[in-house]
Amino acid sequence: MTGSLDRRAVTAKLLEDRGDLLVVTGLGSPSYDAMAAGDHDLNYYLWAAMGSAATVGFGLAMTQREKPVLVLTGDGEMLMGLGALASIGQKLPPNLTIAVLDNGHYGETGMQTSHTGRDIELARFAEAANFPWTRIVTDMDGVSDLRTRMQSQSGTSFAAIKIAAENLPRALPPRDGVHVKNRFRAALGLSTI
């Protein structure tokens, strides 16, 4: 299923009035989208960690249980990290939301059609992995519903958000991994290392 939602509008809506929301972004476009919505000390931008966004978000959700955690990633990155869904499905942290910006393409390597562009549906993987709430989101009302669920920490959630396949200008967040890590830890009140 191809989508038509504007990825930047989707991301801006999810991050609107975010409060203490912790955000882990998959590499590439999801990081650019989060940056375009406004840099924040509680954004953890992943660089050179393809397939790891869900596991990093899972770890945060397990250790920062009082705060909502959003993993914002793309379909290509999520396809590389499908095993994480099985582990998350065993623990089901109620404060974890995974939002996949699914355009059916590998945007960082030339816009080749991804598996989701060939009728593989990521929400079905999450459902099979025991996620209590999964959705395919095709309109902004669905994005608003996901945001409300995420902010209320209503249980482990997974949404494949069908966005338009487009290559937008990059809004580059900080690329220094040590800086991003230390800034994030400081925002959580932890010592920097």
C-alpha positions as YAML, in Angstrom:
chain: A
units: angstrom
residues:
- id: 1
  name: MET
  ca: [0.00, 0.00, 0.00]
- id: 2
  name: THR
  ca: [1.48, 3.33, -1.00]
- id: 3
  name: GLY
  ca: [0.88, 6.43, 1.06]
- id: 4
  name: SER
  ca: [0.23, 10.10, 0.55]
- id: 5
  name: LEU
  ca: [0.89, 11.68, 3.95]
- id: 6
  name: ASP
  ca: [3.54, 14.39, 4.23]
- id: 7
  name: ARG
  ca: [6.33, 12.98, 6.39]
- id: 8
  name: ARG
  ca: [7.26, 16.36, 7.88]
- id: 9
  name: ALA
  ca: [3.63, 17.11, 8.83]
- id: 10
  name: VAL
  ca: [3.33, 13.65, 10.41]
- id: 11
  name: THR
  ca: [6.51, 14.13, 12.43]
- id: 12
  name: ALA
  ca: [5.57, 17.65, 13.51]
- id: 13
  name: LYS
  ca: [2.19, 16.36, 14.73]
- id: 14
  name: LEU
  ca: [3.75, 13.50, 16.70]
- id: 15
  name: LEU
  ca: [6.22, 15.89, 18.37]
- id: 16
  name: GLU
  ca: [3.71, 18.68, 19.04]
- id: 17
  name: ASP
  ca: [3.61, 19.75, 22.72]
- id: 18
  name: ARG
  ca: [5.91, 16.83, 23.44]
- id: 19
  name: GLY
  ca: [6.59, 17.44, 27.13]
- id: 20
  name: ASP
  ca: [9.07, 14.82, 28.38]
- id: 21
  name: LEU
  ca: [8.77, 12.57, 25.32]
- id: 22
  name: LEU
  ca: [11.99, 10.69, 24.59]
- id: 23
  name: VAL
  ca: [12.59, 10.28, 20.85]
- id: 24
  name: VAL
  ca: [14.91, 7.81, 19.14]
- id: 25
  name: THR
  ca: [15.24, 8.34, 15.41]
- id: 26
  name: GLY
  ca: [16.30, 5.83, 12.82]
- id: 27
  name: LEU
  ca: [19.10, 6.99, 10.60]
- id: 28
  name: GLY
  ca: [18.48, 9.17, 7.60]
- id: 29
  name: SER
  ca: [15.16, 10.80, 6.84]
- id: 30
  name: PRO
  ca: [13.46, 10.22, 10.22]
- id: 31
  name: SER
  ca: [16.35, 12.09, 11.86]
- id: 32
  name: TYR
  ca: [16.01, 14.90, 9.32]
- id: 33
  name: ASP
  ca: [12.25, 15.01, 9.93]
- id: 34
  name: ALA
  ca: [12.67, 15.24, 13.72]
- id: 35
  name: MET
  ca: [15.26, 17.98, 13.27]
- id: 36
  name: ALA
  ca: [12.96, 19.88, 10.89]
- id: 37
  name: ALA
  ca: [10.26, 19.73, 13.59]
- id: 38
  name: GLY
  ca: [12.71, 21.30, 16.06]
- id: 39
  name: ASP
  ca: [15.90, 20.04, 17.65]
- id: 40
  name: HIS
  ca: [15.48, 18.93, 21.25]
- id: 41
  name: ASP
  ca: [17.78, 17.66, 23.98]
- id: 42
  name: LEU
  ca: [15.55, 14.57, 24.32]
- id: 43
  name: ASN
  ca: [16.05, 13.59, 20.67]
- id: 44
  name: TYR
  ca: [18.50, 10.70, 20.31]
- id: 45
  name: TYR
  ca: [19.57, 10.70, 16.67]
- id: 46
  name: LEU
  ca: [21.13, 7.43, 15.56]
- id: 47
  name: TRP
  ca: [23.97, 7.53, 13.05]
- id: 48
  name: ALA
  ca: [25.48, 4.40, 11.45]
- id: 49
  name: ALA
  ca: [23.18, 2.11, 13.44]
- id: 50
  name: MET
  ca: [20.92, 0.67, 10.74]
- id: 51
  name: GLY
  ca: [18.28, -1.59, 12.26]
- id: 52
  name: SER
  ca: [18.87, -0.47, 15.86]
- id: 53
  name: ALA
  ca: [16.25, 2.22, 16.51]
- id: 54
  name: ALA
  ca: [13.67, -0.19, 17.98]
- id: 55
  name: THR
  ca: [16.19, -1.85, 20.31]
- id: 56
  name: VAL
  ca: [17.51, 1.49, 21.57]
- id: 57
  name: GLY
  ca: [13.95, 2.72, 22.15]
- id: 58
  name: PHE
  ca: [13.08, -0.55, 23.89]
- id: 59
  name: GLY
  ca: [15.99, -0.15, 26.29]
- id: 60
  name: LEU
  ca: [14.96, 3.43, 27.06]
- id: 61
  name: ALA
  ca: [11.35, 2.42, 27.64]
- id: 62
  name: MET
  ca: [12.45, -0.28, 30.07]
- id: 63
  name: THR
  ca: [14.69, 2.07, 32.07]
- id: 64
  name: GLN
  ca: [12.72, 5.33, 31.82]
- id: 65
  name: ARG
  ca: [9.29, 3.87, 32.61]
- id: 66
  name: GLU
  ca: [7.70, 7.15, 33.70]
- id: 67
  name: LYS
  ca: [8.35, 8.83, 30.34]
- id: 68
  name: PRO
  ca: [6.79, 8.14, 26.94]
- id: 69
  name: VAL
  ca: [9.27, 6.85, 24.36]
- id: 70
  name: LEU
  ca: [8.83, 7.24, 20.61]
- id: 71
  name: VAL
  ca: [10.88, 5.35, 18.06]
- id: 72
  name: LEU
  ca: [10.56, 7.27, 14.80]
- id: 73
  name: THR
  ca: [12.05, 5.28, 11.96]
- id: 74
  name: GLY
  ca: [11.64, 4.34, 8.34]
- id: 75
  name: ASP
  ca: [10.50, 1.14, 6.66]
- id: 76
  name: GLY
  ca: [13.99, 0.19, 5.47]
- id: 77
  name: GLU
  ca: [15.49, 0.58, 8.93]
- id: 78
  name: MET
  ca: [12.62, -1.32, 10.55]
- id: 79
  name: LEU
  ca: [12.98, -4.15, 8.05]
- id: 80
  name: MET
  ca: [16.58, -4.56, 9.20]
- id: 81
  name: GLY
  ca: [15.51, -4.66, 12.85]
- id: 82
  name: LEU
  ca: [12.49, -6.98, 12.71]
- id: 83
  name: GLY
  ca: [13.94, -9.25, 15.39]
- id: 84
  name: ALA
  ca: [13.56, -6.42, 17.89]
- id: 85
  name: LEU
  ca: [9.78, -6.72, 17.62]
- id: 86
  name: ALA
  ca: [9.89, -10.25, 19.06]
- id: 87
  name: SER
  ca: [11.91, -9.10, 22.08]
- id: 88
  name: ILE
  ca: [9.68, -6.08, 22.65]
- id: 89
  name: GLY
  ca: [6.62, -8.34, 22.39]
- id: 90
  name: GLN
  ca: [7.89, -10.37, 25.33]
- id: 91
  name: LYS
  ca: [8.13, -7.37, 27.69]
- id: 92
  name: LEU
  ca: [5.56, -4.91, 26.27]
- id: 93
  name: PRO
  ca: [6.64, -1.69, 27.98]
- id: 94
  name: PRO
  ca: [3.48, 0.46, 28.15]
- id: 95
  name: ASN
  ca: [5.41, 3.65, 27.41]
- id: 96
  name: LEU
  ca: [6.87, 2.53, 24.03]
- id: 97
  name: THR
  ca: [5.52, 3.60, 20.65]
- id: 98
  name: ILE
  ca: [7.13, 2.64, 17.36]
- id: 99
  name: ALA
  ca: [6.10, 4.84, 14.44]
- id: 100
  name: VAL
  ca: [7.40, 3.72, 11.05]
- id: 101
  name: LEU
  ca: [7.38, 6.34, 8.31]
- id: 102
  name: ASP
  ca: [6.62, 3.91, 5.50]
- id: 103
  name: ASN
  ca: [7.06, 5.18, 1.96]
- id: 104
  name: GLY
  ca: [7.78, 1.77, 0.43]
- id: 105
  name: HIS
  ca: [11.28, 2.86, -0.60]
- id: 106
  name: TYR
  ca: [14.87, 2.82, 0.57]
- id: 107
  name: GLY
  ca: [15.26, 6.58, 0.65]
- id: 108
  name: GLU
  ca: [18.89, 6.75, 1.71]
- id: 109
  name: THR
  ca: [20.25, 4.56, -1.08]
- id: 110
  name: GLY
  ca: [18.44, 5.86, -4.13]
- id: 111
  name: MET
  ca: [14.69, 5.33, -3.61]
- id: 112
  name: GLN
  ca: [14.65, 1.67, -4.64]
- id: 113
  name: THR
  ca: [11.36, -0.07, -3.84]
- id: 114
  name: SER
  ca: [11.51, -1.68, -0.39]
- id: 115
  name: HIS
  ca: [9.72, -4.82, 0.73]
- id: 116
  name: THR
  ca: [6.86, -2.71, 2.05]
- id: 117
  name: GLY
  ca: [6.50, -1.30, -1.45]
- id: 118
  name: ARG
  ca: [5.95, -4.91, -2.52]
- id: 119
  name: ASP
  ca: [3.04, -5.63, -0.17]
- id: 120
  name: ILE
  ca: [4.93, -6.66, 2.99]
- id: 121
  name: GLU
  ca: [3.04, -5.04, 5.88]
- id: 122
  name: LEU
  ca: [5.14, -4.20, 8.96]
- id: 123
  name: ALA
  ca: [2.12, -3.84, 11.24]
- id: 124
  name: ARG
  ca: [1.42, -7.54, 10.72]
- id: 125
  name: PHE
  ca: [4.91, -8.40, 12.02]
- id: 126
  name: ALA
  ca: [4.26, -6.34, 15.15]
- id: 127
  name: GLU
  ca: [0.88, -8.02, 15.61]
- id: 128
  name: ALA
  ca: [2.48, -11.45, 15.27]
- id: 129
  name: ALA
  ca: [5.11, -10.39, 17.83]
- id: 130
  name: ASN
  ca: [2.39, -9.85, 20.46]
- id: 131
  name: PHE
  ca: [2.00, -6.06, 20.23]
- id: 132
  name: PRO
  ca: [-1.42, -5.29, 21.74]
- id: 133
  name: TRP
  ca: [-2.04, -2.29, 19.45]
- id: 134
  name: THR
  ca: [-1.00, -2.06, 15.81]
- id: 135
  name: ARG
  ca: [-2.29, 0.22, 13.08]
- id: 136
  name: ILE
  ca: [-1.78, 1.14, 9.48]
- id: 137
  name: VAL
  ca: [-2.17, 4.92, 9.47]
- id: 138
  name: THR
  ca: [-3.25, 6.59, 6.25]
- id: 139
  name: ASP
  ca: [-4.60, 9.97, 7.41]
- id: 140
  name: MET
  ca: [-3.80, 12.73, 9.87]
- id: 141
  name: ASP
  ca: [-6.66, 11.69, 12.16]
- id: 142
  name: GLY
  ca: [-4.81, 8.41, 12.61]
- id: 143
  name: VAL
  ca: [-1.62, 10.34, 13.41]
- id: 144
  name: SER
  ca: [-3.50, 12.37, 16.03]
- id: 145
  name: ASP
  ca: [-4.90, 9.17, 17.55]
- id: 146
  name: LEU
  ca: [-1.38, 7.69, 17.70]
- id: 147
  name: ARG
  ca: [-0.05, 10.85, 19.36]
- id: 148
  name: THR
  ca: [-2.78, 10.74, 22.02]
- id: 149
  name: ARG
  ca: [-2.08, 7.07, 22.70]
- id: 150
  name: MET
  ca: [1.66, 7.71, 22.88]
- id: 151
  name: GLN
  ca: [1.33, 10.63, 25.31]
- id: 152
  name: SER
  ca: [-1.02, 8.69, 27.59]
- id: 153
  name: GLN
  ca: [1.32, 5.67, 27.62]
- id: 154
  name: SER
  ca: [-1.61, 3.39, 26.85]
- id: 155
  name: GLY
  ca: [0.48, 0.33, 26.04]
- id: 156
  name: THR
  ca: [3.09, -0.84, 23.57]
- id: 157
  name: SER
  ca: [2.05, 0.52, 20.19]
- id: 158
  name: PHE
  ca: [3.16, 0.10, 16.59]
- id: 159
  name: ALA
  ca: [2.04, 2.18, 13.62]
- id: 160
  name: ALA
  ca: [3.04, 1.93, 9.99]
- id: 161
  name: ILE
  ca: [2.35, 5.45, 8.75]
- id: 162
  name: LYS
  ca: [1.90, 5.55, 5.00]
- id: 163
  name: ILE
  ca: [3.79, 8.59, 3.72]
- id: 164
  name: ALA
  ca: [4.45, 9.86, 0.22]
- id: 165
  name: ALA
  ca: [7.65, 8.71, -1.45]
- id: 166
  name: GLU
  ca: [9.62, 11.93, -1.79]
- id: 167
  name: ASN
  ca: [13.15, 13.05, -1.16]
- id: 168
  name: LEU
  ca: [12.92, 16.25, 0.92]
- id: 169
  name: PRO
  ca: [15.75, 18.66, 1.71]
- id: 170
  name: ARG
  ca: [17.83, 17.46, 4.63]
- id: 171
  name: ALA
  ca: [17.64, 19.19, 7.99]
- id: 172
  name: LEU
  ca: [20.79, 17.79, 9.55]
- id: 173
  name: PRO
  ca: [20.80, 17.26, 13.31]
- id: 174
  name: PRO
  ca: [24.05, 17.11, 15.27]
- id: 175
  name: ARG
  ca: [26.19, 14.32, 13.83]
- id: 176
  name: ASP
  ca: [28.62, 14.05, 16.75]
- id: 177
  name: GLY
  ca: [27.48, 10.87, 18.51]
- id: 178
  name: VAL
  ca: [29.26, 11.68, 21.78]
- id: 179
  name: HIS
  ca: [27.61, 15.12, 21.88]
- id: 180
  name: VAL
  ca: [24.15, 13.64, 21.16]
- id: 181
  name: LYS
  ca: [24.61, 10.96, 23.85]
- id: 182
  name: ASN
  ca: [25.90, 13.39, 26.48]
- id: 183
  name: ARG
  ca: [23.21, 15.98, 25.72]
- id: 184
  name: PHE
  ca: [20.52, 13.29, 26.01]
- id: 185
  name: ARG
  ca: [21.93, 11.90, 29.28]
- id: 186
  name: ALA
  ca: [22.17, 15.41, 30.76]
- id: 187
  name: ALA
  ca: [18.54, 16.08, 29.82]
- id: 188
  name: LEU
  ca: [17.60, 12.92, 31.74]
- id: 189
  name: GLY
  ca: [19.57, 14.15, 34.78]
- id: 190
  name: LEU
  ca: [22.30, 11.55, 34.31]
- id: 191
  name: SER
  ca: [26.04, 12.10, 34.35]
- id: 192
  name: THR
  ca: [27.78, 12.35, 31.02]
- id: 193
  name: ILE
  ca: [30.33, 9.71, 30.08]
...
